Coordinates of C-alpha atoms and ligand atoms in Angstrom, one line a residue:
X708 CA 6.0 -46.1 -9.3
X709 CA 4.2 -42.8 -9.5
X710 CA 4.4 -40.8 -12.9
X711 CA 3.3 -37.7 -11.4
X712 CA 6.0 -35.0 -11.6
X713 CA 6.9 -33.4 -8.2
X714 CA 6.6 -29.6 -8.0
X715 CA 8.7 -27.6 -5.5
X716 CA 8.1 -26.1 -2.4
X717 CA 9.4 -22.6 -1.4
X718 CA 9.2 -21.7 2.2
X719 CA 9.5 -17.7 2.1
X720 CA 9.7 -15.2 4.9
X721 CA 7.0 -12.6 4.2
X722 CA 8.9 -10.1 6.6
X723 CA 7.2 -8.3 9.4
X724 CA 4.6 -6.2 8.0
X725 CA 5.9 -3.7 5.8
X726 CA 5.3 -5.0 2.3
X727 CA 8.7 -3.7 1.2
X728 CA 10.7 -5.6 3.5
X729 CA 10.2 -9.1 1.8
X730 CA 13.2 -10.2 0.1
X731 CA 13.8 -10.1 -3.8
X732 CA 14.0 -13.5 -3.8
X733 CA 10.9 -14.1 -1.6
X734 CA 9.0 -11.7 -4.4
X735 CA 10.3 -13.6 -7.2
X736 CA 8.9 -16.6 -5.8
X737 CA 5.4 -15.3 -5.4
X738 CA 5.8 -14.1 -8.9
X739 CA 6.0 -17.6 -10.1
X740 CA 3.5 -19.4 -7.8
X741 CA 0.9 -21.6 -8.9
X742 CA 0.0 -21.7 -5.3
X743 CA 0.6 -19.7 -2.3
X744 CA -0.5 -20.9 1.2
X745 CA -0.2 -18.1 3.6
X746 CA -0.5 -17.4 7.2
X747 CA -2.2 -14.5 8.6
X748 CA -0.2 -11.9 7.7
X749 CA -0.1 -8.1 8.9
X750 CA 0.2 -7.3 5.1
X751 CA -2.1 -9.4 2.4
X752 CA -1.1 -7.0 -0.5
X753 CA 2.1 -9.2 -0.5
X754 CA -0.2 -11.5 -2.5
X755 CA -0.7 -9.2 -5.2
X756 CA 2.9 -10.3 -6.5
X757 CA 1.2 -13.5 -7.5
X758 CA 0.5 -14.1 -11.1
X759 CA -3.3 -14.0 -11.8
X760 CA -3.9 -17.9 -12.2
X761 CA -2.2 -18.5 -8.5
X762 CA -4.5 -20.3 -6.3
X763 CA -4.2 -18.4 -2.9
X764 CA -5.1 -20.5 0.4
X765 CA -5.1 -19.2 3.7
X766 CA -3.3 -22.0 5.8
X767 CA -5.3 -23.5 8.5
X768 CA -4.3 -22.1 11.9
X769 CA -2.3 -24.7 14.3
X770 CA -3.0 -22.4 17.1
X771 CA -6.6 -23.0 16.9
X772 CA -6.3 -26.7 16.7
X773 CA -3.5 -28.9 16.8
X774 CA -4.6 -31.2 13.8
X775 CA -4.2 -28.0 11.7
X776 CA -0.7 -28.4 11.3
X777 CA -1.5 -32.0 9.6
X778 CA -4.0 -30.3 7.3
X779 CA -1.3 -28.1 6.3
X780 CA 1.2 -30.5 5.7
X781 CA -1.3 -32.6 3.3
X782 CA -2.0 -29.5 1.6
X783 CA 1.8 -28.7 0.9
X784 CA 2.1 -32.2 -0.2
X785 CA -0.8 -32.5 -2.3
X786 CA 0.0 -29.4 -4.4
X787 CA 3.6 -30.2 -4.7
X788 CA 2.9 -33.9 -5.7
X789 CA 0.8 -32.5 -8.3
X790 CA 3.7 -30.7 -9.9
X791 CA 2.7 -27.1 -8.8
X792 CA 5.4 -24.2 -7.6
X793 CA 4.1 -24.0 -4.1
X794 CA 4.9 -20.9 -1.9
X795 CA 4.5 -21.4 1.7
X796 CA 4.5 -17.8 3.0
X797 CA 5.1 -17.2 6.6
X798 CA 5.3 -14.0 8.8
X799 CA 8.9 -12.8 9.4
X800 CA 11.5 -15.6 9.1
X801 CA 10.1 -18.8 8.6
X802 CA 12.9 -20.9 10.9
X803 CA 12.3 -18.2 13.7
X804 CA 9.4 -19.3 15.5
X805 CA 7.6 -20.0 12.4
X806 CA 7.3 -24.0 12.2
X807 CA 9.3 -24.0 9.1
X808 CA 11.6 -26.5 10.4
X809 CA 8.7 -28.8 11.0
X810 CA 7.3 -28.1 7.5
X811 CA 10.6 -28.7 5.8
X812 CA 10.7 -32.0 7.7
X813 CA 7.5 -33.0 6.2
X814 CA 8.7 -32.3 2.6
X815 CA 12.1 -34.3 3.3
X816 CA 9.7 -37.1 4.3
X817 CA 7.6 -36.7 1.2
X818 CA 10.4 -36.5 -1.2
X819 CA 9.8 -33.0 -2.3
X820 CA 12.2 -30.6 -3.3
X821 CA 12.1 -27.1 -1.3
X822 CA 13.8 -24.0 -0.7
X823 CA 14.1 -21.8 2.3
X824 CA 13.7 -18.0 1.5
X825 CA 14.5 -16.1 4.7
X826 CA 12.7 -13.3 5.8
X827 CA 13.5 -10.2 8.0
X828 CA 12.3 -11.2 11.5
X829 CA 10.1 -9.2 13.8
X830 CA 12.5 -8.9 16.7
X831 CA 15.2 -7.2 14.2
X832 CA 12.6 -5.4 12.2
X833 CA 10.5 -4.0 15.0
X834 CA 13.3 -3.2 17.0
X835 CA 14.8 -1.1 13.9
X836 CA 11.7 0.6 13.2
X837 CA 11.3 1.7 16.7
X838 CA 15.1 3.2 16.6
X839 CA 16.6 0.3 18.7
X840 CA 19.4 -1.4 17.3
X841 CA 19.6 -4.7 18.9
X842 CA 23.4 -4.7 19.4
X843 CA 25.7 -1.9 20.0
X844 CA 29.4 -1.7 20.5
X845 CA 28.9 0.4 24.0
X846 CA 25.6 -1.4 25.1
X847 CA 25.0 -5.0 24.0
X848 CA 27.4 -7.5 22.4
X849 CA 24.9 -10.2 22.5
X850 CA 21.1 -11.0 21.5
X851 CA 18.9 -13.9 22.1
X852 CA 15.4 -14.5 20.6
X853 CA 13.2 -16.0 23.2
X854 CA 9.6 -17.3 22.8
X855 CA 7.2 -16.0 25.7
X856 CA 4.6 -18.6 24.7
X857 CA 2.8 -20.3 27.6
X858 CA 4.8 -23.2 27.0
X859 CA 7.8 -21.2 27.8
X860 CA 6.6 -20.6 31.3
X861 CA 6.1 -23.7 32.8
X862 CA 8.4 -24.9 35.5
X863 CA 9.7 -27.7 33.0
X864 CA 10.0 -25.3 30.2
X865 CA 13.3 -25.9 28.2
X866 CA 14.1 -22.4 28.5
X867 CA 16.9 -22.0 30.8
X868 CA 15.3 -18.4 32.6
X869 CA 17.9 -18.6 35.3
X870 CA 20.8 -18.3 33.4
X871 CA 19.3 -16.4 30.3
X872 CA 18.3 -13.6 32.5
X873 CA 21.9 -12.6 33.0
X874 CA 23.7 -14.2 30.5
X875 CA 22.7 -12.1 27.4
X876 CA 22.6 -8.2 26.7
X877 CA 19.6 -7.8 24.7
X878 CA 16.5 -10.3 25.1
X879 CA 13.8 -10.6 22.5
X880 CA 10.8 -12.2 23.3
X881 CA 8.3 -13.1 20.9
X882 CA 4.8 -14.4 21.8
X883 CA 5.1 -12.7 25.2
X884 CA 2.5 -9.8 25.8
X885 CA 0.0 -12.1 27.4
X886 CA 2.8 -13.3 29.9
X887 CA 4.5 -10.0 30.6
X888 CA 4.5 -10.0 34.2
X889 CA 5.7 -13.4 34.5
X890 CA 8.6 -12.9 32.0
X891 CA 9.5 -9.6 33.8
X892 CA 9.4 -11.3 37.2
X893 CA 11.4 -14.8 36.4
X894 CA 14.2 -12.0 34.8
X895 CA 14.4 -10.0 37.9
X896 CA 14.2 -12.9 40.4
X897 CA 17.0 -14.6 38.4
X898 CA 19.2 -11.6 38.9
X899 CA 18.5 -9.0 36.0
X900 CA 18.4 -5.8 37.4
X901 CA 15.0 -4.5 37.9
X902 CA 16.1 -0.8 36.3
X903 CA 16.7 -2.3 33.3
X904 CA 14.8 -0.7 30.0
X905 CA 12.4 -2.5 28.5
X906 CA 10.3 -1.7 25.0
X907 CA 7.3 -3.4 23.6
X908 CA 7.2 -2.9 19.9
X909 CA 3.4 -3.8 18.6
X910 CA 2.9 -4.3 15.0
X911 CA 6.3 -3.1 14.3
X912 CA 7.0 -1.6 10.6
X913 CA 3.1 -1.1 9.8
X914 CA 1.7 2.2 9.9
X915 CA -0.2 1.2 13.4
X916 CA 3.2 0.9 15.2
X917 CA 2.9 1.6 18.8
X918 CA 6.0 1.5 21.3
X919 CA 5.6 1.4 25.1
X920 CA 8.8 2.0 27.1
X921 CA 9.5 1.2 30.9
X922 CA 11.8 -0.9 32.9
X923 CA 11.7 -4.6 34.2
X924 CA 10.2 -3.2 37.4
X925 CA 7.2 -0.7 35.8
X926 CA 6.6 -2.2 32.1
X927 CA 3.7 -4.6 33.0
X928 CA 1.9 -1.9 34.4
X929 CA 2.3 0.5 31.7
X930 CA 1.6 -1.8 29.3
X931 CA -1.7 -3.0 31.1
X932 CA -2.5 0.9 31.2
X933 CA -2.6 1.1 27.4
X934 CA -4.3 -2.5 27.1
X935 CA -1.6 -3.6 24.6
X936 CA -2.0 -7.0 23.2
X937 CA -0.2 -8.9 20.4
X938 CA 1.6 -9.3 18.2
X939 CA 4.4 -7.3 19.8
X940 CA 8.0 -8.2 20.7
X941 CA 9.5 -7.4 24.2
X942 CA 13.0 -5.8 24.0
X943 CA 15.0 -6.2 27.3
X944 CA 18.4 -4.2 27.7
X945 CA 20.1 -1.2 27.7
X946 CA 19.8 -0.8 23.8
X947 CA 16.5 0.5 24.5
X948 CA 17.7 3.8 25.8
X949 CA 18.9 4.7 22.2
X950 CA 15.5 5.0 20.9
X951 CA 15.3 8.7 22.2
X952 CA 18.1 9.5 19.9
X953 CA 17.4 6.9 17.0
X954 CA 13.7 7.1 16.4
X955 CA 12.9 7.5 12.8
X956 CA 9.8 5.6 11.8
X957 CA 7.0 6.9 13.9
X958 CA 8.1 10.5 13.8
X959 CA 7.3 10.8 10.1
X960 CA 4.8 13.9 9.3
X961 CA 1.9 11.5 8.5
X962 CA 2.6 9.0 10.9
X963 CA -0.9 7.8 12.7
X964 CA -2.9 9.4 9.8
X965 CA -5.3 7.6 7.7
X966 CA -5.6 8.6 4.5
X967 CA -8.3 7.8 2.3
X968 CA -7.5 7.6 -1.6
X969 CA -10.5 7.6 -4.1
X970 CA -9.0 7.3 -7.4
X971 CA -9.0 4.3 -9.7
X972 CA -6.9 1.4 -8.1
X973 CA -4.7 1.2 -11.3
X974 CA -3.7 4.8 -10.7
X975 CA -3.5 5.1 -6.9
X976 CA -0.1 3.6 -6.3
X977 CA 1.9 6.3 -6.9
X978 CA -0.3 8.6 -4.8
X979 CA -0.4 5.6 -2.1
X980 CA 3.3 5.4 -2.0
X981 CA 4.0 9.1 -1.5
X982 CA 1.8 8.8 1.4
X983 CA 3.1 6.0 2.7
X984 CA 6.7 6.9 2.9
X985 CA 5.5 9.9 5.0
X986 CA 4.4 7.4 7.3
X987 CA 0.6 7.8 6.5
X988 CA -1.7 4.5 6.7
X989 CA -3.2 4.6 3.2
X990 CA -7.0 3.3 2.8
X991 CA -7.7 2.3 -0.9
X992 CA -11.6 3.1 -1.8
X993 CA -11.4 3.4 -5.4
X994 CA -14.7 5.1 -6.5
X995 CA -13.9 5.0 -10.2
X996 CA -12.6 2.5 -12.9
X997 CA -11.2 3.6 -16.3
X998 CA -13.0 1.6 -19.1
X999 CA -11.9 2.1 -22.6
X1000 CA -14.4 2.7 -25.1
X1001 CA -14.7 0.2 -27.9
X1002 CA -14.4 2.0 -31.4
X1003 CA -14.6 0.1 -34.5
X1004 CA -11.3 0.4 -36.7
X1005 CA -13.2 3.0 -39.0
X1006 CA -14.2 4.9 -35.9
X1007 CA -10.7 5.4 -35.1
X1008 CA -9.3 9.1 -35.9
X1009 CA -5.6 8.8 -37.0
X1010 CA -3.4 11.7 -36.3
X1011 CA -2.6 12.5 -39.9
X1012 CA -5.9 14.1 -40.3
X1013 CA -5.2 16.7 -37.9
X1014 CA -2.9 19.7 -37.2
X1015 CA -2.8 19.3 -33.6
X1016 CA -3.5 16.4 -31.3
X1017 CA -4.2 17.4 -27.5
X1018 CA -3.5 14.8 -24.6
X1019 CA -5.2 16.1 -21.4
X1020 CA -4.2 12.8 -19.4
X1021 CA -2.1 9.7 -19.1
X1022 CA -5.3 7.4 -19.8
X1023 CA -5.8 9.5 -23.1
X1024 CA -2.3 8.8 -24.3
X1025 CA -2.1 5.2 -23.2
X1026 CA -5.5 4.4 -24.6
X1027 CA -5.3 6.3 -27.7
X1028 CA -1.9 4.7 -28.5
X1029 CA -3.3 1.3 -28.1
X1030 CA -6.4 2.1 -30.4
X1031 CA -3.7 3.2 -32.9
X1032 CA -1.8 0.1 -32.3
X1033 CA -4.9 -2.1 -32.8
X1034 CA -5.1 -0.8 -36.6
X1035 CA -1.4 -1.3 -37.3
X1036 CA -0.2 2.1 -36.3
X1037 CA 2.7 3.3 -34.1
X1038 CA 4.1 6.3 -33.5
X1039 CA 5.3 7.4 -37.0
X1040 CA 1.7 8.3 -37.3
X1041 CA 2.2 11.6 -35.4
X1042 CA 4.7 12.5 -38.1
X1043 CA 2.7 15.2 -39.7
X1044 CA 0.8 16.6 -36.9
X1045 CA 1.7 18.6 -33.8
X1046 CA 1.2 17.2 -30.4
X1047 CA 0.0 19.3 -27.2
X1048 CA 0.3 17.6 -23.6
X1049 CA -1.3 18.9 -20.4
X1050 CA 0.7 18.1 -17.1
X1051 CA 4.2 16.4 -16.3
X1052 CA 2.8 12.6 -16.1
X1053 CA 1.1 13.2 -19.5
X1054 CA 4.1 14.7 -21.2
X1055 CA 6.3 11.6 -19.4
X1056 CA 3.6 9.1 -21.0
X1057 CA 4.0 10.7 -24.3
X1058 CA 7.8 10.5 -23.9
X1059 CA 7.3 6.8 -23.3
X1060 CA 6.1 6.2 -26.7
X1061 CA 8.8 8.4 -28.4
X1062 CA 6.9 11.7 -28.7
X1063 CA 8.2 15.1 -27.4
X1064 CA 5.2 17.3 -27.1
X1065 CA 5.5 20.4 -29.5
X1066 CA 3.7 22.5 -26.9
X1067 CA 2.7 22.1 -23.1
X1068 CA 0.4 25.1 -21.7
X1069 CA 1.3 26.6 -18.2
X1070 CA -2.0 25.2 -16.5
X1071 CA -4.5 22.3 -17.2
X1072 CA -7.6 24.5 -17.3
X1073 CA -9.3 24.3 -20.4
X1074 CA -9.2 28.1 -20.9
X1075 CA -5.7 28.4 -20.4
X1076 CA -4.8 25.7 -22.9
X1077 CA -7.1 27.1 -25.5
X1078 CA -5.5 30.8 -24.8
X1079 CA -2.2 29.5 -25.1
X1080 CA -2.4 27.2 -28.3
X1081 CA -1.3 29.6 -31.0
X1082 CA -2.5 29.6 -34.6
X1083 CA -5.6 27.6 -34.1
X1084 CA -7.8 29.2 -36.5
X1085 CA -9.2 27.0 -39.1
X1086 CA -6.8 24.4 -37.8
X1087 CA -7.9 20.8 -37.2
X1088 CA -7.7 19.5 -33.6
X1089 CA -8.2 16.0 -32.3
X1090 CA -8.9 15.8 -28.3
X1091 CA -9.2 12.1 -27.5
X1092 CA -10.3 12.1 -23.9
X1093 CA -12.7 10.9 -21.4
X1094 CA -16.4 10.5 -21.9
X1095 CA -17.2 12.9 -19.2
X1096 CA -14.5 15.7 -19.7
X1097 CA -15.6 19.0 -19.6
X1098 CA -16.7 21.3 -22.5
X1099 CA -14.6 24.3 -21.7
X1100 CA -11.7 23.3 -23.8
X1101 CA -13.4 22.3 -27.2
X1102 CA -15.8 25.5 -26.5
X1103 CA -13.0 27.9 -26.2
X1104 CA -11.1 26.5 -29.1
X1105 CA -14.0 26.7 -31.5
X1106 CA -14.9 30.2 -30.6
X1107 CA -11.1 30.9 -31.7
X1108 CA -11.9 29.4 -35.0
X1109 CA -10.7 25.9 -34.6
X1110 CA -12.1 22.6 -35.9
X1111 CA -12.3 20.5 -33.1
X1112 CA -12.9 16.8 -32.9
X1113 CA -13.6 15.9 -29.4
X1114 CA -13.6 11.9 -29.2
X1115 CA -14.4 9.9 -26.1
X1116 CA -12.0 7.1 -26.0
X1117 CA -12.5 6.0 -22.5
X1118 CA -15.1 6.2 -19.4
X1119 CA -14.7 6.5 -15.8
X1120 CA -17.2 4.3 -14.3
X1121 CA -18.5 4.1 -10.7
X1122 CA -17.3 1.1 -8.8
X1123 CA -19.3 -1.2 -6.6
X1124 CA -17.7 -1.4 -3.2
X1125 CA -17.9 -4.0 -1.0
X1126 CA -16.4 -2.0 2.0
X1127 CA -18.3 1.0 1.7
X1128 CA -20.3 0.1 5.4
X1129 CA -16.9 0.0 7.2
X1130 CA -15.7 3.2 5.6
X1131 CA -19.2 4.8 6.6
X1132 CA -18.4 3.9 10.0
X1133 CA -14.9 4.9 10.1
X1134 CA -15.8 8.3 8.6
X1135 CA -18.9 9.1 11.2
X1136 CA -16.8 8.0 13.9
X1137 CA -13.7 10.2 12.9
X1138 CA -11.3 7.4 12.4
X1139 CA -10.3 8.5 9.0
X1140 CA -8.3 11.8 8.9
X1141 CA -8.1 12.9 5.3
X1142 CA -10.3 11.9 2.2
X1143 CA -8.8 12.9 -0.9
X1144 CA -10.2 13.3 -4.2
X1145 CA -8.2 13.6 -7.4
X1146 CA -10.9 14.5 -9.9
X1147 CA -14.4 15.6 -9.7
X1148 CA -15.6 11.9 -10.7
X1149 CA -14.3 10.9 -7.4
X1150 CA -16.0 13.4 -5.5
X1151 CA -19.6 12.7 -7.5
X1152 CA -19.2 9.1 -7.0
X1153 CA -17.9 8.9 -3.5
X1154 CA -21.0 10.8 -2.5
X1155 CA -23.2 8.6 -4.5
X1156 CA -21.7 5.4 -2.7
X1157 CA -23.3 7.1 0.4
X1158 CA -26.8 8.1 -0.9
X1159 CA -28.3 8.4 2.6
X1160 CA -25.9 10.8 3.8
X1161 CA -25.8 14.5 3.8
X1162 CA -22.3 15.3 2.4
X1163 CA -21.5 18.1 5.1
X1164 CA -22.4 15.4 7.8
X1165 CA -20.7 12.6 6.2
X1166 CA -17.1 14.5 6.0
X1167 CA -17.8 16.5 9.0
X1168 CA -15.3 14.9 11.0
X1169 CA -12.5 14.5 8.4
X1170 CA -10.3 16.9 6.4
X1171 CA -11.0 16.9 2.7
X1172 CA -7.9 17.4 0.4
X1173 CA -8.7 17.8 -3.5
X1174 CA -6.4 18.2 -6.2
X1175 CA -6.8 21.7 -7.8
X1176 CA -9.6 24.1 -8.4
X1177 CA -11.8 22.0 -10.9
X1178 CA -12.0 19.4 -8.3
X1179 CA -12.6 21.8 -5.5
X1180 CA -15.4 23.5 -7.5
X1181 CA -17.2 20.2 -7.9
X1182 CA -16.7 19.5 -4.2
X1183 CA -18.1 22.7 -2.9
X1184 CA -20.8 22.5 -5.5
X1185 CA -22.0 19.3 -3.8
X1186 CA -21.6 20.7 -0.2
X1187 CA -18.4 19.4 0.8
X1188 CA -16.2 21.4 3.0
X1189 CA -12.8 21.7 1.7
X1190 CA -9.8 22.1 4.0
X1191 CA -6.8 21.5 1.9
X1192 CA -6.5 22.2 -1.8
X1193 CA -3.2 21.5 -3.9
X1194 CA -1.6 24.5 -5.8
X1195 CA -1.3 22.2 -9.0
X1196 CA -3.5 19.4 -10.5
X1197 CA -0.8 16.9 -9.7
X1198 CA -0.2 14.0 -7.3
X1199 CA 3.0 15.8 -6.0
X1200 CA 1.5 19.0 -5.6
X1201 CA -1.5 17.2 -3.4
X1202 CA 1.3 15.4 -1.5
X1203 CA 2.9 18.7 -0.3
X1204 CA -0.3 20.4 0.3
X1205 CA -1.6 17.4 2.7
X1206 CA 2.0 17.5 4.3
X1207 CA 2.0 21.2 4.8
X1208 CA -1.6 21.1 6.0
X1209 CA -0.5 18.8 8.8
X1210 CA 2.7 19.9 9.6
X1211 CA 3.0 20.9 12.8
X1212 CA -0.7 19.5 13.1
X1213 CA -4.1 20.0 11.8
X1214 CA -6.9 21.0 14.4
Ligands
SAH617 N1 8.3 -16.1 12.0 C1 8.0 -14.8 12.6 C2 7.2 -14.8 14.3 C3 6.3 -15.6 14.5 S1 5.7 -15.8 16.1 C4 9.0 -13.9 12.6 O1 10.1 -13.9 12.5 O2 9.2 -12.5 13.0 C5 4.7 -14.6 16.2 C6 5.2 -13.5 17.2 O3 6.1 -12.4 16.6 C7 4.1 -12.3 17.5 O4 3.7 -12.9 18.8 C8 5.2 -11.2 18.1 O5 5.6 -11.5 19.0 C9 6.2 -11.1 16.9 N2 5.8 -10.3 16.0 C10 5.3 -10.7 14.6 N3 5.2 -9.7 13.7 C11 5.5 -8.5 14.6 C12 5.5 -7.2 14.6 N4 5.2 -6.6 13.0 N5 5.6 -6.5 15.3 C13 5.9 -6.6 16.4 N6 6.0 -8.1 17.0 C14 5.8 -9.1 15.8

């Protein structure tokens, strides 16, 4: 008998594309996976939920070679038998045209414990994102999921087209784009009214979603005209008429816009989320990385030596606080000094460590901070911040008689990107709508990534959005034309500026 301890396999539905459409349970499985074996997904970023140690394996594709399903089965057995928590991640729902049943059978035969975690299937999700309810009290009381894969088209196929054509109100055909004409012909010849409305939804729930609508009689021609290919579902039935009233996703203000984010990946998520909520496709192209600077214990300035500590960014708060922690101090170290914070995010970060700032200036520029901070004459001021921060703030404070200790606690370093060539091509071909800069260093590093390019030409086909006047000045100094400037130096304000620039449309 084997002494090996068996692991477990979770066969998990990843949902249709929108990464938020995975279930809570599916996400929890990814968070504890030792191994994840994933199919070609519309959204690879789901894999980011896995812990660092997770082994990520792209599943061999059985559509390419039949023997691949055996290879895949072996992979599942091998890792489960080695005692691992294995996630088998599949698009949509694993039991709807997903071979989940076949794979579970292999696990049963191998004596491996498993669970099935359902997912939101494309037939439901892509329809919903197109504004088409698959059932409706007035229009459809039944719905069927059907495969349009070539095997289903053979004369001896086990799909009963002659009855299906008229028996079910809403038909949702998966894998059917390549056989669209045959499918509609079968439906019409088996008695379905040729005027029945039909929709095709391609890559539903993603920012690239496209919908073509017609009738059984003319849909093939319409789809041919726009050269739509898979993956798409075909929806047949009167419910399609509801899209006109219920369309909600592809009408979002930034839908169809591709927006490049250049800020550090660790800080990009909030901005990305705001843009995505408005329908944009976000392309992450980080140009900087934040690196805390190593200080020896005795080099770490402690708050008790100062009258004021000024924080100008979230990074400054987080990195300075972890420095204090590293020498055994915590929030109580701020007991005898006052704290100044610039910007709502910095205030929130301070609140997070239990500090309510004593003073918040009305603006983030160095001049304004120095002007508004009262009684600085002969005061000791600590300024823990980025190495490359501008000299305005300490200079102005010193002019007013303060003793300023400007300490570099982190550096923003340039990132080497692997996808620079793709981005360059997209920029030059106008396939990116907006490039966003959220600090001066993102502008400089971005331009340095394309040393051969003239900044004006590089960005001539896109709109450039910057986060406030300092970044704007840097951009202009480097010859970049700026189209969108946010009122305040915050992500909310920049998102707002992008939205108002694009409503109704930029041209
Ligand atoms: N198990 C999956 C289906 C796999 S079969 C599920 O439950 O969704 C692959 C087919 O699913 C594609 O050919 C296409 O018809 C459909 N499909 C998958 N994702 C889709 C999407 N985002 N939009 C439209 N159709 C999709």
